[in-house]
mmCIF file of C-alpha atoms in Angstrom:
data_model
loop_
_atom_site.group_PDB
_atom_site.id
_atom_site.type_symbol
_atom_site.label_atom_id
_atom_site.label_comp_id
_atom_site.label_asym_id
_atom_site.label_seq_id
_atom_site.Cartn_x
_atom_site.Cartn_y
_atom_site.Cartn_z
ATOM 1 C CA MET E 1291 -22.796 15.730 19.615
ATOM 2 C CA ALA E 1292 -23.371 12.052 20.262
ATOM 3 C CA ALA E 1293 -22.134 10.921 23.644
ATOM 4 C CA GLU E 1294 -20.678 7.813 21.983
ATOM 5 C CA GLU E 1295 -18.452 9.744 19.637
ATOM 6 C CA ILE E 1296 -14.699 9.201 19.774
ATOM 7 C CA LEU E 1297 -12.634 11.525 17.587
ATOM 8 C CA GLU E 1298 -9.197 10.886 16.152
ATOM 9 C CA LEU E 1299 -6.345 13.368 16.227
ATOM 10 C CA SER E 1300 -3.288 12.303 14.221
ATOM 11 C CA ASN E 1301 -0.239 13.751 12.505
ATOM 12 C CA GLY E 1302 1.172 10.510 11.104
ATOM 13 C CA ARG E 1303 3.545 10.019 14.051
ATOM 14 C CA ILE E 1304 1.249 10.016 17.072
ATOM 15 C CA THR E 1305 -2.455 9.289 17.093
ATOM 16 C CA ALA E 1306 -4.851 10.198 19.879
ATOM 17 C CA LYS E 1307 -8.429 9.081 20.312
ATOM 18 C CA ILE E 1308 -10.455 11.531 22.354
ATOM 19 C CA ALA E 1309 -14.056 11.136 23.479
ATOM 20 C CA ALA E 1310 -16.605 13.905 23.890
ATOM 21 C CA TRP E 1311 -17.521 12.165 27.155
ATOM 22 C CA GLY E 1312 -15.312 13.944 29.700
ATOM 23 C CA ALA E 1313 -13.003 15.229 26.912
ATOM 24 C CA THR E 1314 -11.266 11.916 27.581
ATOM 25 C CA ILE E 1315 -8.101 10.577 25.949
ATOM 26 C CA THR E 1316 -9.024 6.923 25.406
ATOM 27 C CA SER E 1317 -5.968 5.919 23.371
ATOM 28 C CA LEU E 1318 -2.613 7.439 22.447
ATOM 29 C CA LEU E 1319 -0.252 5.676 20.051
ATOM 30 C CA VAL E 1320 3.381 6.763 20.420
ATOM 31 C CA PRO E 1321 6.454 5.317 18.628
ATOM 32 C CA ASP E 1322 9.614 4.009 20.275
ATOM 33 C CA ALA E 1323 13.127 4.400 18.833
ATOM 34 C CA HIS E 1324 12.394 1.700 16.236
ATOM 35 C CA GLY E 1325 9.090 3.202 15.219
ATOM 36 C CA ASN E 1326 7.043 0.576 17.042
ATOM 37 C CA LEU E 1327 3.758 2.038 18.222
ATOM 38 C CA ALA E 1328 2.285 1.383 21.646
ATOM 39 C CA ASP E 1329 -0.855 2.706 23.258
ATOM 40 C CA VAL E 1330 0.565 4.431 26.333
ATOM 41 C CA VAL E 1331 -2.640 5.334 28.217
ATOM 42 C CA LEU E 1332 -4.940 3.170 30.335
ATOM 43 C CA GLY E 1333 -8.557 3.020 29.248
ATOM 44 C CA PHE E 1334 -11.428 1.095 27.689
ATOM 45 C CA ASP E 1335 -12.266 0.050 24.115
ATOM 46 C CA THR E 1336 -15.787 1.458 24.273
ATOM 47 C CA LEU E 1337 -17.379 4.375 26.064
ATOM 48 C CA GLU E 1338 -19.775 2.201 28.054
ATOM 49 C CA PRO E 1339 -17.456 1.624 31.072
ATOM 50 C CA TYR E 1340 -16.684 5.362 31.258
ATOM 51 C CA MET E 1341 -20.376 6.239 31.114
ATOM 52 C CA LYS E 1342 -21.280 3.588 33.703
ATOM 53 C CA GLY E 1343 -18.810 5.049 36.197
ATOM 54 C CA ILE E 1344 -16.419 2.079 36.192
ATOM 55 C CA SER E 1345 -13.445 4.232 35.205
ATOM 56 C CA PRO E 1346 -11.170 5.583 37.982
ATOM 57 C CA TYR E 1347 -10.843 8.862 36.010
ATOM 58 C CA PHE E 1348 -8.904 7.272 33.126
ATOM 59 C CA GLY E 1349 -7.854 9.951 30.625
ATOM 60 C CA CYS E 1350 -10.492 12.563 31.439
ATOM 61 C CA ILE E 1351 -10.526 16.230 32.342
ATOM 62 C CA VAL E 1352 -11.677 16.701 35.926
ATOM 63 C CA GLY E 1353 -13.389 19.796 37.336
ATOM 64 C CA ARG E 1354 -14.896 22.208 38.268
ATOM 65 C CA VAL E 1355 -12.253 21.709 40.966
ATOM 66 C CA ALA E 1356 -9.729 18.898 40.634
ATOM 67 C CA ASN E 1357 -8.517 16.987 43.677
ATOM 68 C CA ARG E 1358 -10.005 17.171 47.169
ATOM 69 C CA ILE E 1359 -11.943 19.882 48.976
ATOM 70 C CA LYS E 1360 -12.092 19.311 52.719
ATOM 71 C CA GLU E 1361 -15.531 18.142 53.836
ATOM 72 C CA GLY E 1362 -16.901 19.542 50.554
ATOM 73 C CA LYS E 1363 -17.212 22.996 52.079
ATOM 74 C CA PHE E 1364 -15.836 26.451 51.399
ATOM 75 C CA THR E 1365 -16.825 30.061 51.990
ATOM 76 C CA LEU E 1366 -16.541 32.672 49.262
ATOM 77 C CA ASN E 1367 -17.668 36.308 49.525
ATOM 78 C CA GLY E 1368 -19.405 35.498 52.817
ATOM 79 C CA VAL E 1369 -21.457 32.607 51.420
ATOM 80 C CA GLU E 1370 -20.842 29.025 52.552
ATOM 81 C CA TYR E 1371 -21.087 26.468 49.784
ATOM 82 C CA SER E 1372 -21.644 22.746 50.309
ATOM 83 C CA LEU E 1373 -20.519 20.362 47.575
ATOM 84 C CA THR E 1374 -21.338 16.743 46.856
ATOM 85 C CA ILE E 1375 -19.288 14.414 49.093
ATOM 86 C CA ASN E 1376 -17.854 11.522 47.071
ATOM 87 C CA ASN E 1377 -14.487 10.587 48.585
ATOM 88 C CA GLY E 1378 -14.613 9.694 52.262
ATOM 89 C CA PRO E 1379 -15.550 12.972 53.969
ATOM 90 C CA ASN E 1380 -14.406 15.068 50.992
ATOM 91 C CA SER E 1381 -15.511 16.274 47.587
ATOM 92 C CA LEU E 1382 -13.166 14.936 44.877
ATOM 93 C CA HIS E 1383 -12.727 16.018 41.232
ATOM 94 C CA GLY E 1384 -15.889 18.099 41.027
ATOM 95 C CA GLY E 1385 -18.293 15.744 42.806
ATOM 96 C CA LEU E 1386 -20.503 12.846 41.725
ATOM 97 C CA LYS E 1387 -20.983 14.266 38.245
ATOM 98 C CA GLY E 1388 -17.899 16.317 37.519
ATOM 99 C CA PHE E 1389 -16.649 17.449 34.114
ATOM 100 C CA ASP E 1390 -15.398 13.893 33.482
ATOM 101 C CA LYS E 1391 -18.987 12.559 33.475
ATOM 102 C CA VAL E 1392 -20.654 14.934 31.037
ATOM 103 C CA VAL E 1393 -20.733 15.218 27.251
ATOM 104 C CA TRP E 1394 -18.665 18.107 25.912
ATOM 105 C CA ASP E 1395 -19.519 19.751 22.590
ATOM 106 C CA VAL E 1396 -17.011 19.720 19.757
ATOM 107 C CA VAL E 1397 -16.830 23.366 18.720
ATOM 108 C CA GLU E 1398 -13.825 23.345 16.410
ATOM 109 C CA ARG E 1399 -11.690 20.902 14.434
ATOM 110 C CA LYS E 1400 -8.602 21.868 12.466
ATOM 111 C CA SER E 1401 -6.425 19.784 10.188
ATOM 112 C CA GLY E 1402 -3.110 20.691 8.538
ATOM 113 C CA GLU E 1403 0.204 21.511 10.210
ATOM 114 C CA CYS E 1404 -1.168 21.609 13.754
ATOM 115 C CA PRO E 1405 -4.319 19.480 13.890
ATOM 116 C CA SER E 1406 -6.599 20.195 16.849
ATOM 117 C CA ILE E 1407 -9.967 19.479 18.425
ATOM 118 C CA THR E 1408 -11.683 21.954 20.751
ATOM 119 C CA PHE E 1409 -14.303 20.782 23.248
ATOM 120 C CA GLN E 1410 -16.618 23.058 25.202
ATOM 121 C CA TYR E 1411 -18.828 22.515 28.223
ATOM 122 C CA HIS E 1412 -21.193 24.864 30.018
ATOM 123 C CA SER E 1413 -21.332 24.271 33.775
ATOM 124 C CA LYS E 1414 -24.436 25.749 35.343
ATOM 125 C CA ASP E 1415 -24.782 27.761 38.534
ATOM 126 C CA GLY E 1416 -25.295 25.330 41.430
ATOM 127 C CA GLU E 1417 -23.955 22.296 39.564
ATOM 128 C CA GLU E 1418 -22.588 19.881 42.208
ATOM 129 C CA GLY E 1419 -22.934 22.826 44.634
ATOM 130 C CA TYR E 1420 -20.568 25.268 42.874
ATOM 131 C CA PRO E 1421 -21.457 28.945 42.423
ATOM 132 C CA GLY E 1422 -22.030 30.624 39.067
ATOM 133 C CA ASP E 1423 -22.105 29.648 35.405
ATOM 134 C CA VAL E 1424 -18.791 28.638 33.874
ATOM 135 C CA THR E 1425 -17.930 28.012 30.225
ATOM 136 C CA VAL E 1426 -15.016 25.630 29.836
ATOM 137 C CA ARG E 1427 -12.924 24.943 26.739
ATOM 138 C CA ALA E 1428 -10.285 22.293 26.148
ATOM 139 C CA THR E 1429 -8.206 22.182 22.984
ATOM 140 C CA TYR E 1430 -6.073 19.145 22.212
ATOM 141 C CA SER E 1431 -3.518 19.746 19.463
ATOM 142 C CA LEU E 1432 -0.438 18.164 17.871
ATOM 143 C CA PRO E 1433 1.953 21.121 17.385
ATOM 144 C CA ASP E 1434 4.928 18.873 16.679
ATOM 145 C CA SER E 1435 5.576 15.380 15.336
ATOM 146 C CA THR E 1436 5.663 13.798 18.800
ATOM 147 C CA THR E 1437 4.036 16.450 20.989
ATOM 148 C CA LEU E 1438 0.500 16.580 22.353
ATOM 149 C CA ARG E 1439 -0.666 19.895 23.759
ATOM 150 C CA LEU E 1440 -3.693 20.650 25.908
ATOM 151 C CA ASP E 1441 -4.976 24.177 26.458
ATOM 152 C CA MET E 1442 -7.744 24.533 29.032
ATOM 153 C CA GLU E 1443 -9.606 27.727 29.758
ATOM 154 C CA ALA E 1444 -12.688 28.619 31.728
ATOM 155 C CA VAL E 1445 -14.654 31.833 32.140
ATOM 156 C CA ALA E 1446 -16.600 32.565 35.329
ATOM 157 C CA GLU E 1447 -19.672 34.269 33.926
ATOM 158 C CA ASN E 1448 -21.580 35.731 36.856
ATOM 159 C CA LYS E 1449 -20.165 34.693 40.246
ATOM 160 C CA ALA E 1450 -16.728 34.216 41.755
ATOM 161 C CA THR E 1451 -15.930 30.498 41.852
ATOM 162 C CA PRO E 1452 -12.996 28.173 42.419
ATOM 163 C CA ILE E 1453 -11.788 26.607 39.156
ATOM 164 C CA ASN E 1454 -9.012 24.033 38.959
ATOM 165 C CA LEU E 1455 -8.965 21.715 35.953
ATOM 166 C CA ALA E 1456 -6.698 18.684 35.609
ATOM 167 C CA GLN E 1457 -6.021 16.052 32.958
ATOM 168 C CA HIS E 1458 -6.176 12.636 34.616
ATOM 169 C CA THR E 1459 -4.482 10.310 32.114
ATOM 170 C CA TYR E 1460 -2.783 7.205 33.522
ATOM 171 C CA TRP E 1461 0.506 6.724 31.657
ATOM 172 C CA ASN E 1462 2.375 3.501 30.991
ATOM 173 C CA LEU E 1463 5.118 4.229 28.475
ATOM 174 C CA ALA E 1464 5.785 0.539 27.864
ATOM 175 C CA GLY E 1465 2.188 0.183 26.697
ATOM 176 C CA HIS E 1466 -1.062 0.177 28.647
ATOM 177 C CA ASN E 1467 -1.065 -3.636 28.857
ATOM 178 C CA SER E 1468 2.504 -4.128 30.040
ATOM 179 C CA GLY E 1469 2.016 -4.467 33.804
ATOM 180 C CA ASP E 1470 3.099 -2.130 36.570
ATOM 181 C CA THR E 1471 5.091 1.072 36.207
ATOM 182 C CA LEU E 1472 7.407 0.560 39.189
ATOM 183 C CA ASP E 1473 10.368 0.221 36.794
ATOM 184 C CA HIS E 1474 9.603 3.545 35.138
ATOM 185 C CA SER E 1475 11.944 6.277 36.294
ATOM 186 C CA ILE E 1476 10.794 9.811 36.977
ATOM 187 C CA GLN E 1477 12.275 13.196 37.657
ATOM 188 C CA ILE E 1478 10.013 15.887 39.127
ATOM 189 C CA TRP E 1479 10.952 19.553 39.121
ATOM 190 C CA GLY E 1480 9.557 20.162 42.564
ATOM 191 C CA LYS E 1481 11.559 20.610 45.772
ATOM 192 C CA HIS E 1482 8.479 20.584 48.021
ATOM 193 C CA ILE E 1483 5.216 18.700 48.479
ATOM 194 C CA THR E 1484 2.050 19.620 50.349
ATOM 195 C CA PRO E 1485 1.841 16.841 52.985
ATOM 196 C CA VAL E 1486 -1.601 15.464 53.834
ATOM 197 C CA ASP E 1487 -3.619 14.264 56.817
ATOM 198 C CA GLU E 1488 -5.346 10.887 57.196
ATOM 199 C CA ASN E 1489 -8.128 12.034 54.821
ATOM 200 C CA THR E 1490 -5.596 13.030 52.108
ATOM 201 C CA ILE E 1491 -6.238 16.732 52.736
ATOM 202 C CA PRO E 1492 -3.141 18.989 52.805
ATOM 203 C CA THR E 1493 -2.172 20.177 56.268
ATOM 204 C CA GLY E 1494 -1.181 23.572 54.834
ATOM 205 C CA GLU E 1495 2.525 22.878 55.285
ATOM 206 C CA ILE E 1496 4.963 23.190 52.369
ATOM 207 C CA MET E 1497 7.466 20.398 53.067
ATOM 208 C CA PRO E 1498 10.922 20.029 51.516
ATOM 209 C CA VAL E 1499 11.372 16.640 49.814
ATOM 210 C CA LYS E 1500 15.111 16.462 50.545
ATOM 211 C CA ASP E 1501 16.080 13.233 52.348
ATOM 212 C CA THR E 1502 12.573 11.762 51.957
ATOM 213 C CA PRO E 1503 11.123 9.111 49.598
ATOM 214 C CA PHE E 1504 9.373 12.027 47.833
ATOM 215 C CA ASP E 1505 12.631 13.406 46.440
ATOM 216 C CA PHE E 1506 12.597 13.059 42.665
ATOM 217 C CA THR E 1507 14.679 16.185 42.013
ATOM 218 C CA THR E 1508 17.044 13.687 40.419
ATOM 219 C CA GLU E 1509 15.780 10.693 38.462
ATOM 220 C CA HIS E 1510 14.706 7.628 40.456
ATOM 221 C CA LYS E 1511 12.771 4.486 39.736
ATOM 222 C CA ILE E 1512 9.188 4.890 40.939
ATOM 223 C CA GLY E 1513 9.327 1.565 42.787
ATOM 224 C CA ALA E 1514 12.645 2.175 44.541
ATOM 225 C CA ARG E 1515 11.142 3.798 47.655
ATOM 226 C CA ILE E 1516 7.412 3.391 47.133
ATOM 227 C CA ASN E 1517 7.158 0.967 50.060
ATOM 228 C CA ASP E 1518 8.316 3.780 52.349
ATOM 229 C CA VAL E 1519 5.194 5.737 51.369
ATOM 230 C CA PRO E 1520 2.098 4.133 52.939
ATOM 231 C CA GLY E 1521 -0.295 3.232 50.111
ATOM 232 C CA GLY E 1522 1.960 4.656 47.395
ATOM 233 C CA TYR E 1523 2.432 8.114 45.911
ATOM 234 C CA ASP E 1524 -0.647 10.366 45.782
ATOM 235 C CA HIS E 1525 0.855 13.757 46.538
ATOM 236 C CA ASN E 1526 0.887 17.292 45.218
ATOM 237 C CA TYR E 1527 4.326 18.616 44.241
ATOM 238 C CA VAL E 1528 5.093 22.325 44.268
ATOM 239 C CA LEU E 1529 6.546 22.971 40.795
ATOM 240 C CA ASP E 1530 9.206 25.402 41.926
ATOM 241 C CA SER E 1531 12.406 24.463 40.145
ATOM 242 C CA GLY E 1532 11.793 23.747 36.466
ATOM 243 C CA GLU E 1533 13.461 25.459 33.541
ATOM 244 C CA GLU E 1534 10.998 27.436 31.449
ATOM 245 C CA LYS E 1535 10.149 27.232 27.759
ATOM 246 C CA ASN E 1536 7.532 29.397 26.037
ATOM 247 C CA GLY E 1537 6.034 30.339 29.406
ATOM 248 C CA LEU E 1538 5.789 26.717 30.569
ATOM 249 C CA LYS E 1539 7.749 25.077 33.373
ATOM 250 C CA HIS E 1540 9.336 21.662 33.136
ATOM 251 C CA ALA E 1541 7.211 19.567 35.531
ATOM 252 C CA ALA E 1542 8.339 15.976 35.049
ATOM 253 C CA LYS E 1543 10.285 13.532 32.921
ATOM 254 C CA LEU E 1544 8.919 9.977 32.867
ATOM 255 C CA LYS E 1545 10.932 7.149 31.274
ATOM 256 C CA ASP E 1546 10.194 3.539 30.651
ATOM 257 C CA SER E 1547 13.264 1.363 31.197
ATOM 258 C CA SER E 1548 12.457 -1.406 28.736
ATOM 259 C CA ASN E 1549 11.740 0.442 25.500
ATOM 260 C CA SER E 1550 13.130 3.922 26.041
ATOM 261 C CA ARG E 1551 9.985 5.989 25.471
ATOM 262 C CA THR E 1552 10.269 9.260 27.386
ATOM 263 C CA LEU E 1553 7.568 11.768 28.290
ATOM 264 C CA ASP E 1554 8.535 15.327 29.197
ATOM 265 C CA LEU E 1555 5.690 17.294 30.734
ATOM 266 C CA TRP E 1556 5.598 21.097 30.705
ATOM 267 C CA THR E 1557 2.929 23.242 32.362
ATOM 268 C CA ASP E 1558 2.038 26.672 33.704
ATOM 269 C CA ALA E 1559 0.189 25.241 36.736
ATOM 270 C CA PRO E 1560 1.639 25.716 40.253
ATOM 271 C CA GLY E 1561 1.372 22.070 41.324
ATOM 272 C CA MET E 1562 1.296 18.488 40.098
ATOM 273 C CA GLN E 1563 -0.371 15.467 41.670
ATOM 274 C CA PHE E 1564 1.945 12.475 41.317
ATOM 275 C CA TYR E 1565 -0.299 9.420 41.650
ATOM 276 C CA THR E 1566 0.780 5.818 41.185
ATOM 277 C CA ALA E 1567 -2.623 4.169 40.604
ATOM 278 C CA ASN E 1568 -2.756 2.878 44.178
ATOM 279 C CA TYR E 1569 -6.496 2.204 44.056
ATOM 280 C CA VAL E 1570 -6.620 0.525 40.642
ATOM 281 C CA ASP E 1571 -7.471 -3.068 41.387
ATOM 282 C CA GLY E 1572 -8.085 -5.592 38.633
ATOM 283 C CA ILE E 1573 -9.977 -3.396 36.157
ATOM 284 C CA THR E 1574 -10.431 -4.993 32.733
ATOM 285 C CA GLY E 1575 -9.459 -2.464 30.074
ATOM 286 C CA LYS E 1576 -8.551 -2.304 26.393
ATOM 287 C CA GLY E 1577 -8.076 -5.605 24.604
ATOM 288 C CA GLY E 1578 -8.845 -7.511 27.811
ATOM 289 C CA ALA E 1579 -5.786 -6.119 29.608
ATOM 290 C CA VAL E 1580 -6.235 -6.257 33.381
ATOM 291 C CA TYR E 1581 -5.015 -3.146 35.167
ATOM 292 C CA GLU E 1582 -3.720 -3.821 38.665
ATOM 293 C CA LYS E 1583 -2.251 -1.568 41.354
ATOM 294 C CA HIS E 1584 0.523 0.750 40.043
ATOM 295 C CA SER E 1585 -0.318 -0.097 36.414
ATOM 296 C CA GLY E 1586 -0.167 3.572 35.474
ATOM 297 C CA VAL E 1587 1.236 6.922 36.559
ATOM 298 C CA CYS E 1588 -0.814 10.136 36.740
ATOM 299 C CA LEU E 1589 0.929 13.486 36.376
ATOM 300 C CA GLU E 1590 -1.939 15.868 37.065
ATOM 301 C CA THR E 1591 -0.783 19.469 36.864
ATOM 302 C CA GLN E 1592 -3.145 21.565 38.959
ATOM 303 C CA GLY E 1593 -3.767 24.207 41.578
ATOM 304 C CA PHE E 1594 -3.031 22.857 45.048
ATOM 305 C CA PRO E 1595 -5.593 20.490 46.629
ATOM 306 C CA ASN E 1596 -8.079 22.198 48.953
ATOM 307 C CA ALA E 1597 -6.575 25.573 47.997
ATOM 308 C CA ILE E 1598 -9.982 27.204 48.441
ATOM 309 C CA ASN E 1599 -9.637 26.531 52.199
ATOM 310 C CA GLN E 1600 -5.882 27.202 52.522
ATOM 311 C CA PRO E 1601 -5.073 30.921 52.479
ATOM 312 C CA ASN E 1602 -1.328 30.256 52.081
ATOM 313 C CA PHE E 1603 -1.844 28.217 48.854
ATOM 314 C CA PRO E 1604 -2.051 29.956 45.445
ATOM 315 C CA SER E 1605 -5.659 31.077 44.951
ATOM 316 C CA VAL E 1606 -7.929 29.065 42.637
ATOM 317 C CA VAL E 1607 -10.717 31.670 42.714
ATOM 318 C CA VAL E 1608 -11.752 33.159 39.377
ATOM 319 C CA GLN E 1609 -13.706 36.428 39.480
ATOM 320 C CA PRO E 1610 -16.753 37.071 37.279
ATOM 321 C CA GLY E 1611 -15.680 37.871 33.711
ATOM 322 C CA GLU E 1612 -12.165 36.596 34.344
ATOM 323 C CA LYS E 1613 -10.550 33.680 32.583
ATOM 324 C CA TYR E 1614 -8.759 30.663 34.050
ATOM 325 C CA LYS E 1615 -6.020 29.224 31.804
ATOM 326 C CA HIS E 1616 -3.953 26.040 32.088
ATOM 327 C CA THR E 1617 -1.643 24.563 29.463
ATOM 328 C CA MET E 1618 0.049 21.157 29.398
ATOM 329 C CA LEU E 1619 2.639 20.015 26.866
ATOM 330 C CA PHE E 1620 3.385 16.303 26.544
ATOM 331 C CA GLU E 1621 6.634 15.819 24.624
ATOM 332 C CA PHE E 1622 7.481 12.264 23.646
ATOM 333 C CA SER E 1623 10.921 11.068 22.622
ATOM 334 C CA ALA E 1624 12.611 7.733 22.155
#
């Protein structure tokens, strides 16, 4: 599998381009009510910026453990593990060379009614400090005319290990080159967040969002209260109140005001990082578009950040021979 390869997944209505590098969505064309297509994900025209480390996790799958682990340390079965530190005092998104910075193998491609591409990566014992060998699979498919589905699974082969995969696409439903997303509105089916300390590590508290700027239990514009949140939104929501469909919970509904594209996200993960691209700062992307602060929205369904060190959070530990599974459904409508 050539690292440079970018594969196309299309059903005539929506077209995704997905790279073997990081199993990364580099482009996603979605129609509006009039059939006009826009590329609704931030990214680059070529793989070079991704491979050079210029990308702030645009479109990729992050792991072995998404989000932050406090001081890059955890103890499992009496053994203390030390991970690569790459985010202040913490280990973020798997370390310096997480799953977003490796070439995945393409192990299956299907055409027909539900076209799909399956990527696989083998993570070795000790990689970035994590215990045990893990085989990871990610299948992107188009089960419906305007639906993208992602099924992630991982098997811990010989040691217990934390596993928490997330898809890190930055969405802009008006088109990747259309400026900030503060006029997008969002509803999040979460009544609580996990508040964080000064190093963005959860305190362990489960905090109700009622009467705070974090309350998106009803639809609000992203920009309406963002100035009341120092730095912007970068918080894990507890997905505790969504209706279910086919075993998946409704996590979020994102709408662009100007052209009425809507994204409904469904998942079976316990949490979702809502991140408003606070650290994106003048990155030149596709077609010369310059991505500034808040130019995209990340809806990263996940296990809770630092769960490996928080006994009251849902466990992210996978035992040898067991399988981690995580499904995301991106439903577009106009």
